[in-house]
Amino acid sequence: MSTPAEVSAEIEELVKMKKHSHPIMAVIVLFGGMFALLLAIGLSISFGAADIQLATVWTAVFHFNPDITQHQIIREIRLPRVLGAAMVGACFAVAGALMQGMTRNPLADSGLLGLNAGAAFMLALCFAFLPGLSYMYVIMYSFLGAGLGVGIVYGVGSMSRGGLTPMRLVLAGAAVSALLGALSEGVALYFRIGQDLAFWYAGGVSGTKWIHLQIMSPWIIAAMIGAVILSRSITLLSLGEEISIGLGQRTKTIKFFGMIIVLILAGAAVSVVGAVGFVGLIVPHLTRFLVGHDYRWIIPCSIVLGGLLVVLADLAARMINPPYETPIGALIALIGVPFFLYLARKGGKEL
Amino acid sequence: MKDKPIMTEGQQKTKARNLFVISILSLLIVVVFIISMNTGFIKLSPLEVLRTLFGFGTDKQQLILFEFRLPRIIISILVGMGLAVSGCILQGISRNALADPGILGINAGAGLAVMLFISFFPSTTATPVFLLPILAFAGAGITAIIIYTLAYKRHVGISPMRLLLTGVAVAAGISAAMIVLTLRLSPENYQFVATWLAGSIWGSNWKFVLSLLPWIVVLLPFVFSKARVLNVLNLGDLTATGLGASIEKERRVLLAAAVGLAGASVSVSGGIGFVGLIGPHLARQLVGSRHQFLLPAAALTGGLLVLIADTIGRWILQPSEIPAGIVVAVIGAPYFLYLLSRLKD
């Protein structure tokens, strides 16, 4: 299929890629990140309206005693919340990493490309027309909505003259998000469910319950495993479609499964936390900077660092202005926007 | 430039046609105006509306018409005009078909300024409303400068796409800041801000008409007088310089006018997006791209658009109202996508 010259160019690319991956650094990031994540989770549990010692956190988790109020608080409120934050962060980050790798678009992020708005719109419809729907089905609709959002964005992008440039996708994403956001708002106003939906617009993990985590985790775990399995192929895709095909990859199949995984991850995350953007933009870039361009390292590290980012953001959200909570979506946007501008300025040459 | 250029017969024909289009648009505004007067929770027949307009209505009818509906209708038209002309200028000076004060983040900047003011001086009744457009202008101006600076690259200048992208990002940042601010508001102020953000014609009394009117009355004719400059700028920097227009200065003046129009409009209407995009585009389809006709036609299309959106919003789900901004977004976003897909860069 390819000429010797092309093959040697591919090999050169691969060698370059090898040079640009830092396995030792990746191991450090992975384990250091896990340690930091555990620490952040502990801190997040101990911090709140009722101050709880870290030691109490430990005993509540490992020697639970239902007679102690603090143990109850930890078990029923703080633990699901912080685990929810970690999960959601991991989901957004991996979804972003996959999208960036598959599309070679450095600006890809579930928030920017309309997935989050799509999922949120579907949730608004669920609240309006199917009140009392079990969370199991809510999450399914959320996947569908994410698919709807990204479907429109990519549809418009691919119908465009000049094809799917990163900038075009971002603009299409902004317009689709505006449209779906307006529709959700209209539904919310008409059915008077604005109060119920408000937390989704702002983005917050305070409402997370065990039942959410139970229903969500099988999906997320399956999707994460899928992402890890795909990671090698994603690395090759991120070098370019031709190289990937030249090395015998079935790029269509990989992209299909990759997109399904992205939809599951983003849909699940939005159903818990709302339309938080920029996590999927920031974390993969940061991870690539630290561990290089091999997605076999990027994806696990993104899981850890994404979780860490949202747990820390949630912690900060509660510390800034107690007893009020600052929406984490806003907090992350305040970091994400300058970062986005920086990437846009560079013109998106690097991935 | 006072002397009139000699027109060919073809140009005369276009001119006559364009004047016809503009008068049709004006007529449409009058028609929708009358329909809008009849629309609302309390039904008034067209005849009753006419009688009341000429001073023969009951006290209740007078109250509904003059204190509630009329100011709101006038504001809708003014806001639509302001936003559409602002978009028309931005598209002209940036030579970017997708430019719009909403997408460029200028509306968000104006909104933030208004909201900061409301959260620090919460008693809306005591607020001097004339201050709001000025504040919004300041907010919009600062945002415009930030976006321009961020999008500017040395040796390359401003690329239209990067300008838009920067605008999208800055708007995202500003809305994040706004969400943080809303949390500090009291429940009633929060309610107000929520509807405001959705793009509702909220300043529906005569005070707000008076606070917005001067901006439109001063800036629109000024911009119309610059139609030639916009035509020249539209040809591109090199040609424009060749033709002797001092482009940078003219561009800055026009940008300031665009910011002023958008800011003042947003201060009473909140986050109505896409009007600045659709208005000029529809106008261009109708009268072509010479700004002498394009600007007035855009103003009329924009006014018509917001008036229709607000009327639909009041009518479709009675007794609850849908903010005009939502109606416009539902029309505007698909249109934006359509334009995006046709654009080549």
XYZ file of C-alpha atoms in Angstrom:
696
model
C 0.000 0.000 0.000
C 2.667 2.476 0.880
C 5.958 3.150 -0.819
C 9.247 2.437 0.959
C 9.804 6.165 1.384
C 6.486 6.527 3.187
C 7.203 3.533 5.378
C 10.540 4.940 6.419
C 8.838 8.237 7.182
C 6.379 6.344 9.373
C 9.160 4.584 11.179
C 10.857 7.883 11.757
C 7.611 9.214 13.251
C 7.388 6.209 15.515
C 10.935 6.660 16.673
C 10.220 10.294 17.320
C 7.170 9.307 19.302
C 9.206 6.873 21.379
C 11.629 9.676 22.099
C 8.748 11.852 23.158
C 7.381 9.391 25.673
C 8.878 9.302 29.108
C 7.944 6.009 30.827
C 9.815 6.778 34.021
C 8.170 10.140 34.321
C 4.851 8.481 33.571
C 5.272 6.011 36.421
C 6.148 8.879 38.743
C 3.124 10.862 37.598
C 0.847 7.855 37.902
C 1.844 6.868 41.426
C 2.524 10.364 42.666
C -0.838 11.368 41.249
C -2.578 8.491 42.989
C -0.990 9.417 46.270
C -1.986 13.065 45.822
C -5.490 11.991 44.865
C -5.887 9.896 48.024
C -4.587 12.758 50.113
C -6.942 15.218 48.411
C -9.856 12.846 48.946
C -8.984 12.594 52.631
C -8.711 16.381 52.959
C -11.950 16.883 51.084
C -13.773 14.508 53.420
C -12.405 16.114 56.535
C -13.161 19.641 55.408
C -16.684 20.991 55.703
C -19.308 22.535 57.921
C -18.546 19.979 60.601
C -14.805 19.700 61.008
C -13.589 16.150 61.068
C -10.105 14.900 61.863
C -8.249 12.941 59.197
C -7.943 10.097 61.711
C -11.737 9.989 62.004
C -11.962 9.783 58.236
C -9.718 6.748 58.367
C -11.776 4.991 61.039
C -15.054 5.904 59.313
C -13.913 4.242 56.140
C -12.279 1.179 57.634
C -13.985 0.724 60.991
C -17.421 2.163 60.360
C -19.549 2.705 63.446
C -23.127 3.824 62.668
C -23.581 5.296 66.158
C -21.073 8.063 65.565
C -22.564 11.087 63.788
C -19.308 11.998 62.143
C -19.057 8.549 60.647
C -22.571 8.955 59.331
C -21.716 12.302 57.729
C -18.642 10.837 56.139
C -20.383 7.749 54.854
C -23.570 9.313 53.588
C -22.560 12.788 52.400
C -18.875 13.394 52.035
C -17.610 10.092 50.735
C -20.040 9.776 47.799
C -19.444 13.397 46.984
C -15.702 13.179 46.801
C -15.775 9.876 44.953
C -18.233 11.410 42.513
C -15.864 14.324 41.961
C -12.948 11.989 41.312
C -14.961 9.839 38.905
C -16.342 12.784 37.006
C -12.910 14.343 36.652
C -11.472 11.087 35.375
C -14.330 10.740 32.874
C -14.009 14.218 31.411
C -10.226 13.944 31.237
C -10.194 10.603 29.448
C -12.975 11.693 27.105
C -10.922 14.770 26.240
C -7.752 12.756 25.750
C -9.495 10.311 23.423
C -11.090 13.074 21.387
C -7.840 14.989 21.067
C -5.997 11.876 20.004
C -8.566 10.595 17.557
C -9.297 13.884 15.850
C -5.820 15.397 16.172
C -7.652 18.457 17.384
C -5.840 20.080 20.296
C -8.973 22.045 21.204
C -11.224 18.983 21.587
C -13.093 18.836 24.877
C -16.519 17.498 25.671
C -17.684 20.952 26.776
C -16.402 22.766 23.708
C -17.744 20.252 21.230
C -21.342 20.220 22.412
C -21.480 16.869 24.223
C -22.071 18.388 27.625
C -24.820 20.670 26.352
C -26.475 17.746 24.559
C -26.463 15.592 27.675
C -27.788 18.489 29.774
C -30.575 19.115 27.271
C -31.642 15.473 27.368
C -31.654 15.635 31.161
C -33.893 18.693 31.056
C -36.297 16.765 28.826
C -36.204 13.824 31.239
C -37.028 16.070 34.169
C -39.866 17.677 32.268
C -41.550 14.714 30.625
C -40.478 11.718 32.656
C -40.319 12.893 36.258
C -39.334 10.203 38.716
C -37.458 8.248 36.085
C -34.945 5.942 37.722
C -31.369 7.081 37.560
C -30.502 4.072 35.456
C -32.551 5.427 32.571
C -31.584 9.035 33.200
C -27.994 8.107 32.572
C -28.959 6.357 29.316
C -30.711 9.462 28.078
C -27.654 11.406 29.033
C -25.543 9.230 26.725
C -28.056 9.793 23.962
C -27.959 13.536 24.495
C -24.186 13.590 24.380
C -24.411 11.714 21.097
C -26.923 14.198 19.776
C -24.707 17.166 20.626
C -21.534 15.797 19.157
C -23.443 14.391 16.189
C -24.680 17.811 15.183
C -21.273 19.397 15.682
C -19.433 16.811 13.626
C -22.211 16.748 11.058
C -21.920 20.481 10.514
C -18.140 20.255 10.590
C -17.983 17.537 7.983
C -20.491 19.205 5.692
C -18.351 22.320 5.662
C -16.287 23.337 2.732
C -12.697 22.937 3.763
C -13.491 20.157 6.213
C -13.134 19.732 9.926
C -10.590 22.239 11.096
C -10.158 22.530 14.870
C -11.421 26.117 14.829
C -14.495 25.223 12.818
C -15.384 22.486 15.264
C -15.043 24.819 18.218
C -17.281 27.415 16.578
C -19.845 24.789 15.628
C -19.636 23.496 19.187
C -20.261 26.968 20.579
C -23.332 27.436 18.379
C -24.741 23.987 19.138
C -24.155 24.538 22.845
C -25.946 27.882 22.625
C -28.876 26.270 20.846
C -29.195 23.283 23.163
C -28.670 25.540 26.171
C -31.478 27.822 25.021
C -33.767 24.845 24.448
C -33.018 23.440 27.906
C -33.706 26.820 29.392
C -37.007 27.068 27.538
C -38.029 23.631 28.796
C -36.962 24.557 32.307
C -38.945 27.785 32.246
C -42.075 26.190 30.865
C -42.141 23.214 33.186
C -40.874 25.263 36.114
C -38.014 22.923 36.803
C -35.353 25.616 36.766
C -34.555 24.962 40.414
C -33.919 21.283 39.770
C -31.771 22.033 36.774
C -29.882 24.968 38.228
C -27.130 22.850 39.676
C -26.449 21.334 36.313
C -25.861 24.654 34.683
C -23.524 25.699 37.438
C -21.939 22.306 37.874
C -21.531 20.807 41.306
C -21.021 17.448 42.923
C -22.881 18.187 46.147
C -25.904 16.092 45.169
C -23.976 12.889 44.510
C -25.425 9.839 46.240
C -24.268 6.258 46.529
C -26.965 5.139 44.151
C -25.546 7.414 41.422
C -22.096 5.990 41.904
C -23.397 2.426 41.903
C -25.232 2.852 38.637
C -22.509 4.893 37.026
C -19.453 2.876 37.953
C -19.993 -0.236 35.788
C -20.340 1.990 32.719
C -17.375 4.081 33.620
C -15.155 1.159 34.492
C -16.040 -0.593 31.246
C -15.388 2.584 29.272
C -12.064 3.158 31.018
C -10.940 -0.392 30.289
C -11.992 0.132 26.681
C -9.982 3.345 26.565
C -6.884 1.596 27.873
C -7.316 -1.209 25.333
C -7.654 1.340 22.536
C -4.788 3.474 23.775
C -2.119 2.022 21.491
C -4.297 2.545 18.437
C -5.086 6.067 19.572
C -1.383 6.821 19.724
C -1.029 5.733 16.124
C -4.118 7.690 15.099
C -2.701 10.766 16.756
C 0.270 10.500 14.397
C -2.032 10.741 11.420
C -4.595 8.647 9.647
C -2.234 7.502 6.852
C 0.386 6.235 9.237
C -2.265 4.445 11.221
C -3.700 2.754 8.130
C -0.216 1.997 6.856
C 0.508 0.113 10.055
C -2.580 -2.012 9.544
C -4.985 -0.243 11.856
C -8.690 -0.277 11.166
C -9.117 3.393 11.788
C -12.886 3.485 11.216
C -13.505 0.786 13.813
C -11.161 2.414 16.286
C -12.810 5.788 15.834
C -16.244 4.243 16.224
C -15.419 2.527 19.501
C -13.470 5.546 20.659
C -16.474 7.773 20.092
C -18.800 5.364 21.950
C -16.434 5.436 24.905
C -16.316 9.233 24.793
C -20.118 9.422 24.771
C -20.421 7.073 27.745
C -17.805 8.935 29.745
C -19.091 12.427 29.016
C -22.733 11.410 29.358
C -22.190 9.727 32.701
C -20.159 12.640 34.018
C -22.715 15.241 32.946
C -25.545 13.249 34.494
C -23.836 13.602 37.872
C -22.090 16.912 37.829
C -23.590 18.979 35.045
C -21.960 20.725 32.167
C -18.472 21.295 33.532
C -16.160 22.211 30.703
C -12.421 22.464 30.187
C -11.389 19.449 32.319
C -11.035 17.422 29.167
C -9.079 20.250 27.589
C -6.612 20.927 30.384
C -5.768 17.495 31.747
C -4.688 15.716 28.544
C -2.417 18.614 27.572
C -0.865 18.664 30.990
C -0.434 14.910 30.908
C 1.144 14.979 27.456
C 3.515 17.631 28.646
C 4.570 15.427 31.571
C 4.588 11.919 30.154
C 4.991 12.364 26.403
C 2.835 11.314 23.499
C 2.142 7.649 24.191
C -1.549 7.214 24.955
C -0.835 3.994 26.855
C 0.549 6.324 29.496
C -1.600 9.358 28.786
C -4.903 7.611 29.499
C -4.095 6.129 32.915
C -2.372 9.342 33.952
C -5.360 11.381 32.740
C -7.657 9.261 34.903
C -5.624 10.112 37.970
C -4.905 13.764 37.179
C -8.498 14.435 36.045
C -9.805 13.022 39.304
C -7.292 15.092 41.222
C -8.232 18.305 39.406
C -11.960 18.016 40.092
C -11.505 16.882 43.711
C -9.264 19.883 44.330
C -11.668 22.185 42.488
C -14.532 20.897 44.616
C -12.481 21.437 47.754
C -11.638 24.969 46.653
C -15.262 25.570 45.730
C -16.250 24.941 49.322
C -13.400 26.918 50.846
C -13.671 30.151 48.883
C -16.874 31.509 50.278
C -18.345 29.304 53.000
C -21.077 28.396 53.679
C -21.845 28.988 49.992
C -20.370 26.782 47.342
C -18.750 28.326 44.318
C -19.703 26.277 41.252
C -16.750 24.127 40.232
C -17.633 24.646 36.596
C -16.872 28.330 37.056
C -13.664 27.658 38.954
C -12.331 25.316 36.319
C -13.335 27.719 33.550
C -11.233 30.403 35.210
C -8.188 28.170 34.695
C -9.447 26.698 31.450
C -10.108 29.888 29.517
C -6.565 31.271 29.631
C -5.319 27.814 28.790
C -7.635 27.598 25.813
C -6.497 31.022 24.629
C -2.903 29.930 24.891
C -3.594 26.835 22.796
C -5.618 28.762 20.237
C -2.794 31.258 19.926
C -0.264 28.582 19.248
C -2.519 27.689 16.360
C -2.817 24.095 17.389
C 0.336 22.821 15.712
C 1.355 20.593 18.558
C -0.487 17.511 19.709
C -17.031 63.597 -0.884
C -20.125 65.731 -1.127
C -20.616 65.503 -4.898
C -22.946 62.749 -6.005
C -21.446 60.058 -8.180
C -23.148 59.633 -11.513
C -25.216 56.487 -11.515
C -25.732 54.125 -14.384
C -29.197 52.946 -15.210
C -28.536 49.565 -13.572
C -27.474 51.208 -10.345
C -30.568 53.364 -10.374
C -32.664 50.247 -10.722
C -30.912 48.584 -7.782
C -31.400 51.717 -5.784
C -35.110 51.795 -6.501
C -35.394 48.118 -5.677
C -33.483 48.544 -2.410
C -35.622 51.481 -1.382
C -38.648 49.322 -2.054
C -37.245 46.508 0.105
C -36.532 48.952 2.903
C -40.047 50.329 2.819
C -41.476 46.791 2.868
C -39.365 46.036 5.936
C -40.629 49.190 7.644
C -44.178 48.210 6.800
C -43.598 44.743 8.272
C -42.400 46.325 11.495
C -45.610 48.306 11.699
C -47.681 45.160 11.102
C -45.846 43.126 13.748
C -46.040 46.156 16.023
C -49.840 46.043 15.813
C -49.944 42.263 16.259
C -47.655 42.555 19.241
C -49.923 45.166 20.793
C -52.740 42.609 20.688
C -50.646 39.840 22.145
C -50.504 39.122 25.797
C -52.150 37.585 28.765
C -55.035 40.038 28.621
C -56.686 39.958 25.235
C -57.284 43.162 23.374
C -58.884 43.183 19.969
C -57.171 45.184 17.209
C -60.018 47.672 17.341
C -59.603 48.160 21.070
C -55.890 48.664 20.568
C -56.497 51.333 17.944
C -59.114 53.087 20.064
C -56.826 53.024 23.054
C -53.890 54.312 21.017
C -55.922 57.343 20.070
C -57.038 57.893 23.643
C -60.501 56.352 23.710
C -59.756 53.239 25.785
C -60.749 52.358 29.311
C -58.288 53.109 32.080
C -57.299 49.464 32.273
C -56.665 49.238 28.546
C -54.676 52.454 28.682
C -52.563 51.049 31.487
C -51.845 47.761 29.724
C -51.012 49.385 26.439
C -49.076 52.430 27.462
C -47.369 51.188 30.572
C -46.639 47.586 29.686
C -46.822 46.726 26.045
C -45.770 49.863 24.211
C -42.472 50.440 26.019
C -41.594 46.788 25.683
C -42.294 46.781 21.971
C -40.258 49.917 21.405
C -37.385 48.501 23.419
C -37.486 45.277 21.390
C -37.192 47.236 18.168
C -34.407 49.476 19.455
C -32.440 46.552 20.859
C -32.763 44.652 17.606
C -31.597 47.652 15.638
C -28.653 48.276 17.917
C -27.459 44.694 17.893
C -27.923 44.182 14.169
C -26.097 47.360 13.184
C -23.367 46.499 15.646
C -23.017 43.099 13.996
C -23.050 44.701 10.573
C -20.158 46.974 11.520
C -18.190 44.117 13.065
C -18.671 41.966 9.980
C -17.635 44.865 7.788
C -14.484 45.847 9.614
C -13.272 42.329 10.333
C -14.348 40.941 6.953
C -15.634 37.963 8.878
C -19.111 36.747 8.068
C -19.511 35.171 11.493
C -18.755 38.257 13.576
C -21.477 39.191 16.033
C -21.294 41.071 19.327
C -22.596 37.977 21.105
C -20.115 35.517 19.651
C -17.255 37.958 20.077
C -17.956 38.191 23.801
C -18.854 41.888 23.756
C -22.376 41.193 25.028
C -20.951 39.132 27.864
C -18.656 41.986 28.869
C -21.537 44.448 28.917
C -23.575 41.960 30.917
C -20.845 41.508 33.484
C -20.581 45.248 34.046
C -24.338 45.553 34.546
C -24.371 42.604 36.864
C -21.466 43.836 38.955
C -23.358 47.060 39.425
C -26.542 45.265 40.411
C -24.779 43.031 42.887
C -23.068 45.948 44.604
C -26.072 48.262 44.512
C -28.888 45.768 44.834
C -31.835 48.144 45.120
C -32.907 48.141 41.488
C -35.587 50.713 42.175
C -33.078 53.343 43.210
C -30.707 52.523 40.377
C -30.363 55.411 37.985
C -31.197 53.553 34.779
C -29.385 56.047 32.617
C -26.211 54.773 34.136
C -26.781 51.227 32.911
C -26.036 51.780 29.204
C -22.904 53.719 30.102
C -21.733 50.935 32.393
C -22.547 48.361 29.754
C -20.613 50.402 27.204
C -17.601 50.466 29.510
C -17.819 46.715 30.099
C -18.239 45.989 26.425
C -15.376 48.316 25.535
C -12.949 46.756 27.972
C -13.885 43.301 26.736
C -13.443 44.364 23.122
C -9.983 45.696 23.892
C -9.043 42.501 25.731
C -10.238 40.303 22.881
C -8.504 42.449 20.273
C -5.237 42.373 22.193
C -5.389 38.644 22.813
C -6.175 37.875 19.189
C -3.491 40.194 17.848
C -0.327 38.549 16.673
C 2.700 40.531 15.700
C 3.529 40.545 11.985
C 0.303 38.675 11.255
C -2.287 41.044 12.669
C -5.782 39.835 13.394
C -6.905 36.649 11.763
C -10.707 36.548 11.578
C -10.939 32.986 12.888
C -8.648 33.636 15.823
C -10.680 36.695 16.678
C -13.812 34.565 16.907
C -12.093 31.827 18.853
C -10.739 34.333 21.340
C -14.212 35.805 21.656
C -15.726 32.406 22.398
C -13.134 31.786 25.096
C -13.449 35.207 26.704
C -17.237 34.848 26.705
C -16.875 31.486 28.457
C -14.641 33.065 31.067
C -17.018 35.929 31.640
C -20.033 33.679 32.021
C -18.096 31.672 34.583
C -17.428 34.862 36.511
C -21.111 35.743 36.247
C -22.179 32.396 37.688
C -19.946 33.062 40.676
C -21.485 36.495 41.093
C -25.070 35.225 40.939
C -24.473 33.120 44.018
C -23.886 36.195 46.116
C -27.197 37.708 45.121
C -30.363 37.661 47.156
C -33.104 35.324 45.879
C -35.131 38.068 44.182
C -32.066 39.546 42.527
C -31.037 36.059 41.493
C -34.359 35.531 39.776
C -33.900 38.804 37.983
C -30.400 37.976 36.861
C -31.436 34.521 35.668
C -34.093 35.905 33.343
C -31.731 38.670 32.325
C -29.059 36.180 31.314
C -31.583 34.285 29.243
C -32.104 37.418 27.187
C -35.394 38.862 28.227
C -36.646 42.343 27.421
C -36.753 43.236 31.069
C -36.524 47.008 31.126
C -40.076 47.305 29.960
C -40.980 50.776 31.079
C -40.492 54.237 29.680
C -37.438 54.966 31.800
C -35.533 52.306 29.927
C -36.779 53.480 26.575
C -35.374 56.881 27.403
C -32.078 55.473 28.579
C -31.576 53.467 25.402
C -33.011 55.850 22.848
C -30.244 58.487 22.851
C -27.619 55.884 22.067
C -29.541 54.575 19.105
C -30.570 58.010 17.870
C -27.028 59.334 17.979
C -25.075 56.288 16.880
C -27.243 54.969 14.064
C -27.094 58.094 11.877
C -23.393 58.387 12.642
C -22.784 54.841 11.460
C -24.982 55.384 8.415
C -22.829 58.377 7.525
C -19.818 56.061 7.565
C -21.327 53.682 5.015
C -18.737 54.608 2.392
C -15.885 53.920 4.787
C -17.325 50.511 5.553
C -17.584 49.762 1.858
C -13.937 50.598 1.422
C -12.837 48.656 4.512
C -14.708 45.687 3.178
C -12.382 45.575 0.184
C -9.475 44.663 2.400
C -6.671 46.573 4.091
C -4.380 46.832 1.094
C -7.001 48.213 -1.229
C -8.325 50.467 1.494
C -4.918 51.968 2.161
C -4.422 52.321 -1.551
C -7.627 54.285 -1.754
C -6.398 56.608 0.940
C -8.649 55.740 3.830
C -6.825 55.990 7.139
C -8.019 52.530 7.987
C -6.796 52.103 11.525
C -8.417 55.293 12.738
C -11.672 54.676 10.928
C -11.745 51.118 12.132
C -11.295 52.169 15.735
C -14.065 54.759 15.518
C -16.424 52.268 13.955
C -15.495 49.610 16.484
C -16.314 52.053 19.280
C -19.696 52.709 17.693
C -20.359 48.967 17.415
C -19.402 48.479 21.049
C -21.632 51.366 22.099
C -24.628 50.019 20.251
C -24.165 46.490 21.554
C -23.469 47.613 25.098
C -26.470 49.895 25.340
C -28.753 47.238 23.849
C -27.510 44.512 26.145
C -28.005 46.724 29.197
C -31.788 46.470 28.777
C -32.170 43.154 26.994
C -29.621 40.850 28.547
C -28.007 38.077 26.622
C -29.764 38.131 23.283
C -27.305 36.525 20.924
C -27.239 35.944 17.204
C -29.269 39.055 16.250
C -26.086 40.763 15.173
C -25.379 37.777 13.001
C -28.733 37.118 11.386
C -29.864 40.709 10.884
C -26.989 41.726 8.612
C -27.044 38.440 6.717
C -30.712 38.612 5.892
C -30.243 42.238 4.947
C -27.355 41.355 2.663
C -29.520 38.819 0.881
C -32.156 41.465 0.384
C -30.219 44.573 -0.586
C -26.689 43.472 -1.382
C -23.476 44.436 0.332
C -23.279 48.191 -0.218
C -23.481 49.636 3.270
C -25.610 52.624 2.235
C -28.520 50.201 2.000
C -27.142 47.361 4.037
C -26.965 49.297 7.312
C -30.571 50.578 7.320
C -31.843 47.232 6.077
C -29.895 45.436 8.824
C -31.323 47.798 11.428
C -34.850 47.060 10.248
C -34.343 43.280 10.025
C -32.797 43.241 13.479
C -35.645 45.277 14.962
C -38.172 43.049 13.267
C -36.420 39.922 14.466
C -36.342 40.839 18.146
C -39.878 42.180 18.021
C -41.127 38.933 16.495
C -39.076 36.872 18.956
C -40.443 38.770 21.929
C -44.005 38.539 20.623
C -43.678 34.800 20.029
C -42.129 34.399 23.454
C -45.084 36.145 25.073
C -47.662 34.323 23.028
C -46.536 30.723 22.625
C -46.725 29.465 26.195
C -49.165 31.770 27.882
C -49.331 32.673 30.683
C -45.625 31.972 31.122
C -43.162 33.856 28.966
C -40.167 32.649 27.028
C -37.347 35.185 26.962
C -36.750 36.601 23.488
C -33.124 35.465 23.733
C -34.185 31.825 23.727
C -36.417 32.295 20.691
C -33.637 34.089 18.827
C -31.099 31.408 19.725
C -33.391 28.703 18.392
C -33.532 30.528 15.066
C -30.016 31.921 15.166
C -27.856 28.951 16.108
C -28.912 26.787 13.146
C -28.375 29.789 10.898
C -24.899 30.275 12.302
C -24.137 26.603 11.663
C -25.409 26.919 8.130
C -23.163 29.916 7.492
C -20.233 28.169 9.126
C -20.625 25.193 6.844
C -20.624 27.399 3.741
C -17.693 29.495 4.789
C -14.284 28.818 3.354
C -11.180 30.016 5.120
